[in-house]
């Protein structure tokens, strides 16, 4: 299966039994629909309902990004894998404060574990992250003891804050990055984080779509707030492994530099070429495989996301308690 | 509870799979083997009008003259399950008052076929099986994992073993 990242402007249409993107100059590209997992649209593309109907029938989600490269939404085809029982289980686990907390704790436990893994790696490379590591370690001890989601979110926020402060030490380039600013991001690191995170988030959505999970019901994040918040929960676990490591390597290898950004009054965005470079790296990374300890099979980073969905379903169906993904290598 | 042929089939293949199927937790659409099977189903025996759904419960591959039921299978790997599935169809239609003579399992890829009869003992056994299926499906937990050689080829492998 493949993900298509379409940058050119033009028209997306159904042409017989393929989907064809035709650029203004008449050049076209046919997408192998049987092999398409998802489509990312970055350019200015017009499409008609005939095309959407076809894409929907094939069950291919389309993720749409605006002019500045920010995620604006997804075309999420009709749910074909619906399980009423699972939906009820998802909701009851959300409505019951204790059960919701149990799941949310797992997300934060594993996300922060993976964050520590990143820091440990950079400590081996003689970066000064000792202080951040010990601070996060002591914050982690409080995770399971939190009384409610509010408090858990607070700990999670603190862990992220300490983590982001350590980025100055990790990244070789001269950067101005103190704290995370969103909507709109104000400097190049924040722009990078927003962009890469939105890719991780969309990929999680694509994987959730293949399961019976409802993407609007989440546990760490509040459910149903205008977005598919379950993706945020699952993305939390994978951001350190996929997004952060990608950002570190792009910056430390000088593949992305100050020149790739354009500043406007109060925000900063990435040039098209930079976005393409990152996407390419992202796609490669998602295809990277590791040998899974429990399954004894090679699985891609992307597939780890789906496995996370399976683990969650098992938890919700009383099959096996959920334990968040922790980097084991 | 409406028991379909798939319920009976899964009862013999794996009780966990049966439970998940009853809760609409399905993985088959992601499985290459299943997709191949579906194609085979759609492309074999084009001369016969395919897929008859009866009472919104059992879905029979095709029926000749309302006398012989046919079930198309890709391989004989889980033969017993297929046989019982077909026996269930015969039983189901006979209960409806249709005089089905027997059934045939077609293996178009193997170019083989196998005839299946339904004896009185089989009918008795099916009544027990149906009760057992209902029993499994109303449990609030899936049955425990039993590791079998077929697990590795199952669409639920990753789900069960993660």
Short mmCIF file of C-alpha atoms in Angstrom, two decimals:
data_model
loop_
_atom_site.label_atom_id
_atom_site.label_comp_id
_atom_site.label_asym_id
_atom_site.label_seq_id
_atom_site.Cartn_x
_atom_site.Cartn_y
_atom_site.Cartn_z
CA UNK A 1 0.00 0.00 0.00
CA UNK A 2 1.14 3.52 -0.73
CA UNK A 3 0.51 7.02 0.48
CA UNK A 4 0.30 9.68 -2.19
CA UNK A 5 1.59 13.16 -1.41
CA UNK A 6 0.36 15.46 -4.15
CA UNK A 7 2.03 18.82 -4.37
CA UNK A 8 1.05 20.04 -7.81
CA UNK A 9 -1.98 22.15 -8.50
CA UNK A 10 -4.63 20.84 -10.80
CA UNK A 11 -7.64 18.67 -11.09
CA UNK A 12 -8.25 15.39 -9.34
CA UNK A 13 -10.72 13.29 -11.27
CA UNK A 14 -11.99 9.82 -11.72
CA UNK A 15 -10.81 8.58 -15.07
CA UNK A 16 -12.35 5.17 -15.74
CA UNK A 17 -11.12 3.09 -12.84
CA UNK A 18 -8.22 5.21 -11.70
CA UNK A 19 -7.90 8.56 -10.04
CA UNK A 20 -5.99 11.02 -12.19
CA UNK A 21 -4.33 14.25 -11.18
CA UNK A 22 -4.01 16.58 -14.15
CA UNK A 23 -1.72 19.59 -13.78
CA UNK A 24 -2.56 22.90 -15.52
CA UNK A 25 0.02 22.12 -18.22
CA UNK A 26 -1.83 18.94 -19.12
CA UNK A 27 0.61 16.54 -17.52
CA UNK A 28 -1.11 13.88 -15.48
CA UNK A 29 -0.43 11.25 -12.91
CA UNK A 30 -2.60 8.20 -12.34
CA UNK A 31 -2.92 6.86 -8.83
CA UNK A 32 -2.97 3.12 -8.43
CA UNK A 33 -6.22 3.05 -6.52
CA UNK A 34 -6.01 -0.56 -5.41
CA UNK A 35 -2.68 0.20 -3.81
CA UNK A 36 -3.58 3.56 -2.31
CA UNK A 37 -3.74 3.82 1.43
CA UNK A 38 -4.34 7.56 1.68
CA UNK A 39 -3.92 10.78 -0.28
CA UNK A 40 -2.35 13.99 0.99
CA UNK A 41 -3.24 17.14 -0.91
CA UNK A 42 -0.83 20.06 -0.61
CA UNK A 43 -1.50 21.92 -3.82
CA UNK A 44 -4.53 23.78 -5.01
CA UNK A 45 -6.63 20.93 -6.28
CA UNK A 46 -10.17 20.93 -7.49
CA UNK A 47 -12.16 17.75 -7.36
CA UNK A 48 -15.75 16.81 -7.98
CA UNK A 49 -18.24 14.58 -6.23
CA UNK A 50 -17.73 11.88 -8.82
CA UNK A 51 -14.14 11.68 -7.68
CA UNK A 52 -15.04 11.83 -3.99
CA UNK A 53 -17.65 9.12 -4.48
CA UNK A 54 -15.08 6.89 -6.08
CA UNK A 55 -12.45 7.57 -3.44
CA UNK A 56 -15.07 7.00 -0.78
CA UNK A 57 -16.14 3.73 -2.30
CA UNK A 58 -12.54 2.58 -2.19
CA UNK A 59 -12.27 3.73 1.41
CA UNK A 60 -9.30 6.02 0.88
CA UNK A 61 -9.02 8.95 3.32
CA UNK A 62 -7.87 12.27 1.83
CA UNK A 63 -5.92 14.67 4.06
CA UNK A 64 -5.97 18.30 3.06
CA UNK A 65 -3.33 20.91 3.83
CA UNK A 66 -3.64 24.63 3.26
CA UNK A 67 -1.40 27.04 1.40
CA UNK A 68 0.95 27.33 4.37
CA UNK A 69 1.22 23.59 4.76
CA UNK A 70 -1.00 23.40 7.80
CA UNK A 71 -3.41 20.54 8.19
CA UNK A 72 -6.94 21.67 7.53
CA UNK A 73 -8.92 18.45 7.57
CA UNK A 74 -9.64 15.06 6.12
CA UNK A 75 -12.21 13.56 3.85
CA UNK A 76 -13.06 10.51 5.89
CA UNK A 77 -15.11 8.06 3.81
CA UNK A 78 -18.17 6.43 5.23
CA UNK A 79 -17.30 4.05 8.03
CA UNK A 80 -17.48 0.55 6.67
CA UNK A 81 -16.10 -1.20 9.73
CA UNK A 82 -18.55 -0.38 12.42
CA UNK A 83 -18.95 -2.39 15.56
CA UNK A 84 -21.77 -1.18 17.78
CA UNK A 85 -20.41 -3.17 20.69
CA UNK A 86 -16.98 -1.62 20.41
CA UNK A 87 -18.46 1.85 20.16
CA UNK A 88 -20.42 1.25 23.35
CA UNK A 89 -17.27 0.00 25.04
CA UNK A 90 -15.36 3.07 23.85
CA UNK A 91 -18.01 5.35 25.28
CA UNK A 92 -18.37 3.56 28.61
CA UNK A 93 -14.62 3.68 29.09
CA UNK A 94 -14.72 7.38 28.38
CA UNK A 95 -17.66 8.15 30.64
CA UNK A 96 -16.23 6.29 33.61
CA UNK A 97 -13.61 8.59 35.10
CA UNK A 98 -11.54 5.76 36.55
CA UNK A 99 -11.48 3.70 33.38
CA UNK A 100 -10.73 6.73 31.26
CA UNK A 101 -7.86 7.64 33.55
CA UNK A 102 -6.38 4.12 33.33
CA UNK A 103 -6.11 4.39 29.56
CA UNK A 104 -4.92 8.00 29.56
CA UNK A 105 -2.16 7.11 32.04
CA UNK A 106 -0.85 4.55 29.58
CA UNK A 107 -0.60 7.15 26.83
CA UNK A 108 1.38 9.51 29.02
CA UNK A 109 3.54 6.72 30.49
CA UNK A 110 4.64 5.49 27.11
CA UNK A 111 4.94 8.91 25.49
CA UNK A 112 7.24 10.09 28.28
CA UNK A 113 9.17 6.83 28.22
CA UNK A 114 9.82 7.39 24.52
CA UNK A 115 10.81 10.97 25.21
CA UNK A 116 13.38 9.72 27.70
CA UNK A 117 14.68 7.33 25.10
CA UNK A 118 15.35 10.23 22.77
CA UNK A 119 17.14 12.14 25.48
CA UNK A 120 19.19 9.10 26.48
CA UNK A 121 20.33 8.76 22.90
CA UNK A 122 21.55 12.34 22.84
CA UNK A 123 23.21 11.99 26.21
CA UNK A 124 25.28 9.18 24.69
CA UNK A 125 26.28 11.69 22.07
CA UNK A 126 27.46 14.00 24.79
CA UNK A 127 24.67 16.49 24.68
CA UNK A 128 23.84 18.21 27.90
CA UNK A 129 20.45 16.74 28.69
CA UNK A 130 21.11 15.26 32.12
CA UNK A 131 19.05 17.78 33.97
CA UNK A 132 16.07 17.38 31.67
CA UNK A 133 16.29 13.62 32.01
CA UNK A 134 16.24 13.62 35.78
CA UNK A 135 13.42 16.14 35.85
CA UNK A 136 11.33 14.03 33.51
CA UNK A 137 12.13 10.90 35.48
CA UNK A 138 10.79 12.46 38.65
CA UNK A 139 7.73 13.81 36.84
CA UNK A 140 7.06 10.35 35.45
CA UNK A 141 6.76 8.94 38.96
CA UNK A 142 3.69 11.09 39.49
CA UNK A 143 1.82 9.91 36.40
CA UNK A 144 0.17 6.84 37.89
CA UNK A 145 -0.59 8.68 41.12
CA UNK A 146 -2.59 11.46 39.50
CA UNK A 147 -6.16 11.71 40.73
CA UNK A 148 -7.82 12.83 37.53
CA UNK A 149 -7.30 13.65 33.87
CA UNK A 150 -6.80 17.33 34.62
CA UNK A 151 -3.85 16.60 36.85
CA UNK A 152 -2.50 14.04 34.38
CA UNK A 153 -2.64 16.61 31.58
CA UNK A 154 -0.73 18.98 33.83
CA UNK A 155 2.09 16.46 34.36
CA UNK A 156 2.14 15.72 30.67
CA UNK A 157 2.44 19.43 29.93
CA UNK A 158 5.32 19.78 32.34
CA UNK A 159 7.16 16.85 30.81
CA UNK A 160 6.80 18.38 27.36
CA UNK A 161 8.01 21.73 28.62
CA UNK A 162 11.19 20.26 30.08
CA UNK A 163 11.66 18.17 26.96
CA UNK A 164 11.33 21.10 24.58
CA UNK A 165 13.78 23.14 26.63
CA UNK A 166 16.33 20.38 26.07
CA UNK A 167 16.02 20.80 22.31
CA UNK A 168 18.40 23.74 22.40
CA UNK A 169 21.08 21.29 23.51
CA UNK A 170 20.13 18.56 21.08
CA UNK A 171 19.97 20.60 17.92
CA UNK A 172 23.29 21.68 16.44
CA UNK A 173 21.96 24.66 14.57
CA UNK A 174 21.65 28.01 16.21
CA UNK A 175 17.98 28.03 17.08
CA UNK A 176 15.68 30.24 18.96
CA UNK A 177 13.32 27.82 20.63
CA UNK A 178 12.10 28.29 24.14
CA UNK A 179 8.59 27.04 24.17
CA UNK A 180 5.98 25.50 22.00
CA UNK A 181 3.72 27.99 20.27
CA UNK A 182 0.87 26.88 18.04
CA UNK A 183 -1.74 28.53 15.86
CA UNK A 184 0.24 30.06 14.35
CA UNK A 185 3.74 28.79 15.12
CA UNK A 186 6.12 31.70 15.57
CA UNK A 187 9.53 30.29 14.72
CA UNK A 188 11.09 27.59 12.61
CA UNK A 189 11.12 24.86 15.24
CA UNK A 190 7.49 25.44 16.10
CA UNK A 191 6.60 25.40 12.43
CA UNK A 192 8.48 22.15 11.96
CA UNK A 193 6.83 20.55 14.96
CA UNK A 194 3.37 21.61 13.81
CA UNK A 195 3.96 20.27 10.35
CA UNK A 196 5.47 16.93 11.26
CA UNK A 197 3.00 16.33 14.05
CA UNK A 198 0.12 16.90 11.67
CA UNK A 199 1.57 14.21 9.42
CA UNK A 200 1.76 11.77 12.31
CA UNK A 201 -1.75 12.72 13.26
CA UNK A 202 -3.10 12.08 9.76
CA UNK A 203 -1.34 8.74 9.56
CA UNK A 204 -2.90 7.72 12.86
CA UNK A 205 -6.28 8.63 11.42
CA UNK A 206 -5.67 6.48 8.37
CA UNK A 207 -4.76 3.53 10.57
CA UNK A 208 -7.72 4.06 12.91
CA UNK A 209 -9.98 4.15 9.88
CA UNK A 210 -9.04 0.56 9.11
CA UNK A 211 -10.19 -0.59 12.51
CA UNK A 212 -13.58 -0.42 14.18
CA UNK A 213 -12.45 2.29 16.57
CA UNK A 214 -14.34 5.57 16.47
CA UNK A 215 -11.79 8.35 16.00
CA UNK A 216 -13.81 10.95 17.88
CA UNK A 217 -13.72 9.21 21.24
CA UNK A 218 -10.44 9.67 23.03
CA UNK A 219 -9.15 9.28 26.56
CA UNK A 220 -6.28 11.62 27.28
CA UNK A 221 -7.66 14.43 25.14
CA UNK A 222 -11.28 15.33 25.59
CA UNK A 223 -13.50 13.57 23.15
CA UNK A 224 -15.35 15.05 20.29
CA UNK A 225 -13.95 18.53 20.35
CA UNK A 226 -14.41 19.32 16.70
CA UNK A 227 -11.76 16.82 15.77
CA UNK A 228 -10.76 13.21 15.67
CA UNK A 229 -9.13 13.34 19.05
CA UNK A 230 -8.30 9.65 19.31
CA UNK A 231 -5.58 10.36 16.75
CA UNK A 232 -4.08 12.84 19.17
CA UNK A 233 -3.97 10.21 21.89
CA UNK A 234 -2.27 7.65 19.73
CA UNK A 235 -0.01 10.19 18.04
CA UNK A 236 1.22 11.21 21.50
CA UNK A 237 2.90 7.84 21.85
CA UNK A 238 4.58 7.96 18.45
CA UNK A 239 5.61 11.60 18.22
CA UNK A 240 8.94 11.10 20.02
CA UNK A 241 9.82 8.11 17.85
CA UNK A 242 8.68 9.43 14.50
CA UNK A 243 8.23 13.20 14.54
CA UNK A 244 10.89 14.38 16.97
CA UNK A 245 13.63 12.11 15.70
CA UNK A 246 12.86 13.21 12.16
CA UNK A 247 13.15 16.86 13.14
CA UNK A 248 16.44 16.30 14.99
CA UNK A 249 17.98 14.49 12.07
CA UNK A 250 16.79 16.99 9.45
CA UNK A 251 18.24 19.87 11.44
CA UNK A 252 21.43 18.22 12.62
CA UNK A 253 22.27 17.08 9.11
CA UNK A 254 21.52 20.59 7.87
CA UNK A 255 18.96 19.28 5.43
CA UNK A 256 16.61 21.92 6.76
CA UNK A 257 17.97 25.32 7.72
CA UNK A 258 16.82 28.86 8.36
CA UNK A 259 16.71 29.37 4.58
CA UNK A 260 13.81 26.96 4.25
CA UNK A 261 11.49 29.26 6.15
CA UNK A 262 9.71 32.43 5.39
CA UNK A 263 8.73 34.84 8.11
CA UNK A 264 5.66 36.98 8.08
CA UNK A 265 4.46 39.47 10.65
CA UNK A 266 3.80 37.11 13.50
CA UNK A 267 4.38 33.69 12.15
CA UNK A 268 6.72 31.56 10.21
CA UNK A 269 6.07 29.06 7.49
CA UNK A 270 7.98 26.57 5.46
CA UNK A 271 8.78 26.82 1.79
CA UNK A 272 7.34 24.24 -0.53
CA UNK A 273 10.66 22.53 -1.25
CA UNK A 274 11.29 22.15 2.46
CA UNK A 275 7.89 20.56 2.94
CA UNK A 276 8.66 18.12 0.16
CA UNK A 277 12.01 17.21 1.65
CA UNK A 278 10.39 16.53 4.98
CA UNK A 279 7.58 14.49 3.48
CA UNK A 280 10.04 12.33 1.63
CA UNK A 281 11.96 11.70 4.82
CA UNK A 282 8.72 11.10 6.68
CA UNK A 283 7.49 8.57 4.16
CA UNK A 284 10.79 6.69 4.30
CA UNK A 285 10.72 6.67 8.05
CA UNK A 286 7.19 5.31 8.14
CA UNK A 287 8.29 2.43 5.95
CA UNK A 288 11.24 1.60 8.15
CA UNK A 289 10.78 -1.71 9.90
CA UNK A 290 11.68 -3.25 13.20
CA UNK A 291 11.40 -6.83 14.32
CA UNK A 292 8.47 -7.01 16.67
CA UNK A 293 9.27 -8.86 19.85
CA UNK A 294 5.86 -10.34 20.53
CA UNK A 295 4.88 -11.07 16.96
CA UNK A 296 8.24 -12.24 15.70
CA UNK A 297 7.55 -10.39 12.47
CA UNK A 298 8.99 -7.31 10.87
CA UNK A 299 6.62 -4.39 11.17
CA UNK A 300 6.89 -0.87 9.83
CA UNK A 301 6.71 2.22 12.01
CA UNK A 302 3.36 2.92 10.41
CA UNK A 303 2.12 -0.52 11.29
CA UNK A 304 3.03 0.06 14.92
CA UNK A 305 0.20 2.59 14.92
CA UNK A 306 -2.31 0.01 13.80
CA UNK A 307 -1.03 -2.45 16.38
CA UNK A 308 -1.63 0.25 18.98
CA UNK A 309 -5.25 0.38 17.81
CA UNK A 310 -5.50 -3.39 18.20
CA UNK A 311 -4.16 -3.19 21.74
CA UNK A 312 -6.72 -0.55 22.55
CA UNK A 313 -9.54 -2.67 21.13
CA UNK A 314 -8.36 -5.59 23.23
CA UNK A 315 -8.48 -3.43 26.31
CA UNK A 316 -11.94 -2.11 25.52
CA UNK A 317 -13.26 -5.61 24.80
CA UNK A 318 -11.99 -7.01 28.13
CA UNK A 319 -9.45 -9.10 26.30
CA UNK A 320 -6.13 -7.78 27.54
CA UNK A 321 -5.13 -4.70 29.47
CA UNK A 322 -3.68 -1.93 27.34
CA UNK A 323 -0.04 -1.12 27.69
CA UNK A 324 1.24 1.76 25.59
CA UNK A 325 4.00 1.28 23.04
CA UNK A 326 7.50 1.77 24.41
CA UNK A 327 10.57 1.84 22.22
CA UNK A 328 12.28 -1.47 22.90
CA UNK A 329 15.39 -1.14 20.80
CA UNK B 1 -29.71 -14.76 17.49
CA UNK B 2 -29.30 -15.21 13.77
CA UNK B 3 -26.61 -17.76 13.04
CA UNK B 4 -24.98 -17.44 9.66
CA UNK B 5 -22.82 -19.95 7.86
CA UNK B 6 -19.78 -17.96 8.88
CA UNK B 7 -20.66 -18.47 12.54
CA UNK B 8 -20.69 -22.23 12.02
CA UNK B 9 -17.49 -22.09 9.99
CA UNK B 10 -15.66 -20.06 12.62
CA UNK B 11 -17.00 -22.32 15.37
CA UNK B 12 -14.79 -25.02 13.93
CA UNK B 13 -11.90 -22.78 13.00
CA UNK B 14 -11.50 -20.73 16.17
CA UNK B 15 -13.86 -19.79 18.99
CA UNK B 16 -12.17 -16.43 19.50
CA UNK B 17 -12.67 -15.54 15.88
CA UNK B 18 -16.31 -16.50 16.25
CA UNK B 19 -16.70 -14.16 19.22
CA UNK B 20 -15.04 -11.23 17.42
CA UNK B 21 -17.13 -11.87 14.33
CA UNK B 22 -20.30 -11.70 16.44
CA UNK B 23 -19.16 -8.31 17.76
CA UNK B 24 -18.39 -7.05 14.25
CA UNK B 25 -14.69 -6.72 15.09
CA UNK B 26 -13.49 -7.77 11.70
CA UNK B 27 -10.03 -7.97 10.24
CA UNK B 28 -10.72 -9.96 7.11
CA UNK B 29 -10.93 -6.98 4.81
CA UNK B 30 -7.23 -6.34 5.49
CA UNK B 31 -6.16 -9.88 4.76
CA UNK B 32 -4.73 -10.74 1.38
CA UNK B 33 -5.84 -14.37 1.53
CA UNK B 34 -9.39 -13.34 2.26
CA UNK B 35 -9.38 -10.85 -0.60
CA UNK B 36 -8.18 -13.59 -2.93
CA UNK B 37 -10.94 -15.86 -1.69
CA UNK B 38 -13.50 -13.18 -2.35
CA UNK B 39 -12.26 -12.72 -5.91
CA UNK B 40 -12.41 -16.45 -6.46
CA UNK B 41 -15.94 -16.50 -5.16
CA UNK B 42 -16.99 -13.74 -7.51
CA UNK B 43 -15.26 -15.11 -10.56
CA UNK B 44 -16.10 -18.82 -10.34
CA UNK B 45 -19.19 -20.45 -11.77
CA UNK B 46 -20.39 -17.39 -13.60
CA UNK B 47 -23.04 -19.43 -15.36
CA UNK B 48 -24.90 -20.00 -12.13
CA UNK B 49 -26.59 -17.09 -10.49
CA UNK B 50 -24.45 -16.54 -7.46
CA UNK B 51 -24.95 -15.70 -3.79
CA UNK B 52 -28.45 -16.28 -2.47
CA UNK B 53 -29.21 -14.64 0.85
CA UNK B 54 -31.97 -16.40 2.75
CA UNK B 55 -33.85 -14.84 5.66
CA UNK B 56 -31.00 -12.34 5.93
CA UNK B 57 -29.15 -15.07 7.73
CA UNK B 58 -27.45 -17.55 5.49
CA UNK B 59 -25.66 -16.59 2.33
CA UNK B 60 -25.36 -19.50 -0.06
CA UNK B 61 -22.90 -19.40 -2.93
CA UNK B 62 -25.37 -20.94 -5.35
CA UNK B 63 -28.22 -23.42 -5.57
CA UNK B 64 -28.97 -25.79 -8.46
CA UNK B 65 -32.69 -26.42 -9.02
CA UNK B 66 -33.39 -25.84 -5.34
CA UNK B 67 -31.97 -29.28 -4.74
CA UNK B 68 -28.21 -29.03 -4.47
CA UNK B 69 -26.38 -26.36 -2.47
CA UNK B 70 -22.92 -25.23 -3.52
CA UNK B 71 -20.20 -23.67 -1.45
CA UNK B 72 -17.01 -22.38 -3.10
CA UNK B 73 -13.77 -22.65 -1.14
CA UNK B 74 -10.26 -21.65 -1.96
CA UNK B 75 -8.47 -24.55 -0.31
CA UNK B 76 -9.09 -27.61 1.80
CA UNK B 77 -7.01 -26.39 4.68
CA UNK B 78 -9.92 -26.20 7.09
CA UNK B 79 -12.07 -28.77 5.40
CA UNK B 80 -14.11 -29.87 8.40
CA UNK B 81 -15.32 -26.34 9.03
CA UNK B 82 -16.43 -25.99 5.42
CA UNK B 83 -18.30 -29.28 5.57
CA UNK B 84 -20.18 -28.25 8.69
CA UNK B 85 -20.97 -24.87 7.20
CA UNK B 86 -22.59 -26.58 4.25
CA UNK B 87 -24.39 -29.08 6.47
CA UNK B 88 -25.81 -26.15 8.35
CA UNK B 89 -27.12 -24.64 5.09
CA UNK B 90 -28.82 -27.91 4.19
CA UNK B 91 -30.30 -28.10 7.68
CA UNK B 92 -31.44 -24.49 7.56
CA UNK B 93 -33.21 -24.84 4.21
CA UNK B 94 -34.80 -28.17 5.11
CA UNK B 95 -36.18 -26.53 8.24
CA UNK B 96 -37.75 -24.01 5.88
CA UNK B 97 -39.44 -26.89 4.09
CA UNK B 98 -37.23 -26.90 1.02
CA UNK B 99 -36.31 -30.40 -0.07
CA UNK B 100 -32.56 -30.06 -0.44
CA UNK B 101 -30.96 -33.29 -1.53
CA UNK B 102 -27.34 -32.65 -0.70
CA UNK B 103 -24.50 -30.17 -0.97
CA UNK B 104 -21.29 -29.80 -2.90
CA UNK B 105 -18.12 -28.01 -1.89
CA UNK B 106 -16.31 -26.74 -4.95
CA UNK B 107 -12.59 -26.12 -4.97
CA UNK B 108 -12.17 -24.42 -8.33
CA UNK B 109 -8.46 -23.90 -7.79
CA UNK B 110 -7.93 -27.57 -7.02
CA UNK B 111 -10.41 -28.62 -9.71
CA UNK B 112 -12.11 -30.83 -7.20
CA UNK B 113 -15.47 -31.09 -5.57
CA UNK B 114 -16.79 -32.91 -2.59
CA UNK B 115 -20.32 -34.05 -1.88
CA UNK B 116 -21.80 -33.43 1.53
CA UNK B 117 -24.82 -35.19 3.03
CA UNK B 118 -26.77 -34.31 6.12
CA UNK B 119 -27.67 -37.27 8.34
CA UNK B 120 -30.07 -37.26 11.25
CA UNK B 121 -27.15 -37.43 13.63
CA UNK B 122 -25.63 -34.42 11.94
CA UNK B 123 -28.84 -32.49 12.48
CA UNK B 124 -28.78 -33.36 16.17
CA UNK B 125 -25.16 -32.28 16.38
CA UNK B 126 -26.01 -28.99 14.62
CA UNK B 127 -28.64 -28.19 17.21
CA UNK B 128 -25.99 -28.57 19.91
CA UNK B 129 -23.52 -26.52 17.90
CA UNK B 130 -26.03 -23.70 17.48
CA UNK B 131 -26.67 -23.58 21.21
CA UNK B 132 -22.94 -23.54 21.82
CA UNK B 133 -22.43 -20.70 19.33
CA UNK B 134 -25.04 -18.59 21.10
CA UNK B 135 -23.33 -19.35 24.36
CA UNK B 136 -19.97 -18.15 23.13
CA UNK B 137 -21.35 -15.00 21.55
CA UNK B 138 -23.11 -13.76 24.69
CA UNK B 139 -19.95 -13.95 26.81
CA UNK B 140 -18.66 -10.52 27.80
CA UNK B 141 -15.08 -11.56 27.10
CA UNK B 142 -13.58 -13.30 24.09
CA UNK B 143 -12.57 -16.94 24.66
CA UNK B 144 -8.95 -17.47 25.68
CA UNK B 145 -6.30 -17.66 23.01
CA UNK B 146 -5.43 -21.18 21.93
CA UNK B 147 -2.32 -21.29 19.84
CA UNK B 148 -2.75 -23.39 16.73
CA UNK B 149 -0.66 -23.79 13.60
CA UNK B 150 -3.31 -21.94 11.57
CA UNK B 151 -2.91 -18.83 13.75
CA UNK B 152 0.03 -17.66 11.69
CA UNK B 153 -2.13 -17.41 8.58
CA UNK B 154 -5.11 -15.84 10.29
CA UNK B 155 -6.21 -12.26 9.68
CA UNK B 156 -6.40 -11.90 13.46
CA UNK B 157 -2.86 -13.09 14.10
CA UNK B 158 -1.49 -9.68 14.98
CA UNK B 159 -4.56 -8.79 16.93
CA UNK B 160 -4.40 -11.96 19.05
CA UNK B 161 -0.67 -12.04 19.63
CA UNK B 162 0.11 -8.40 20.29
#
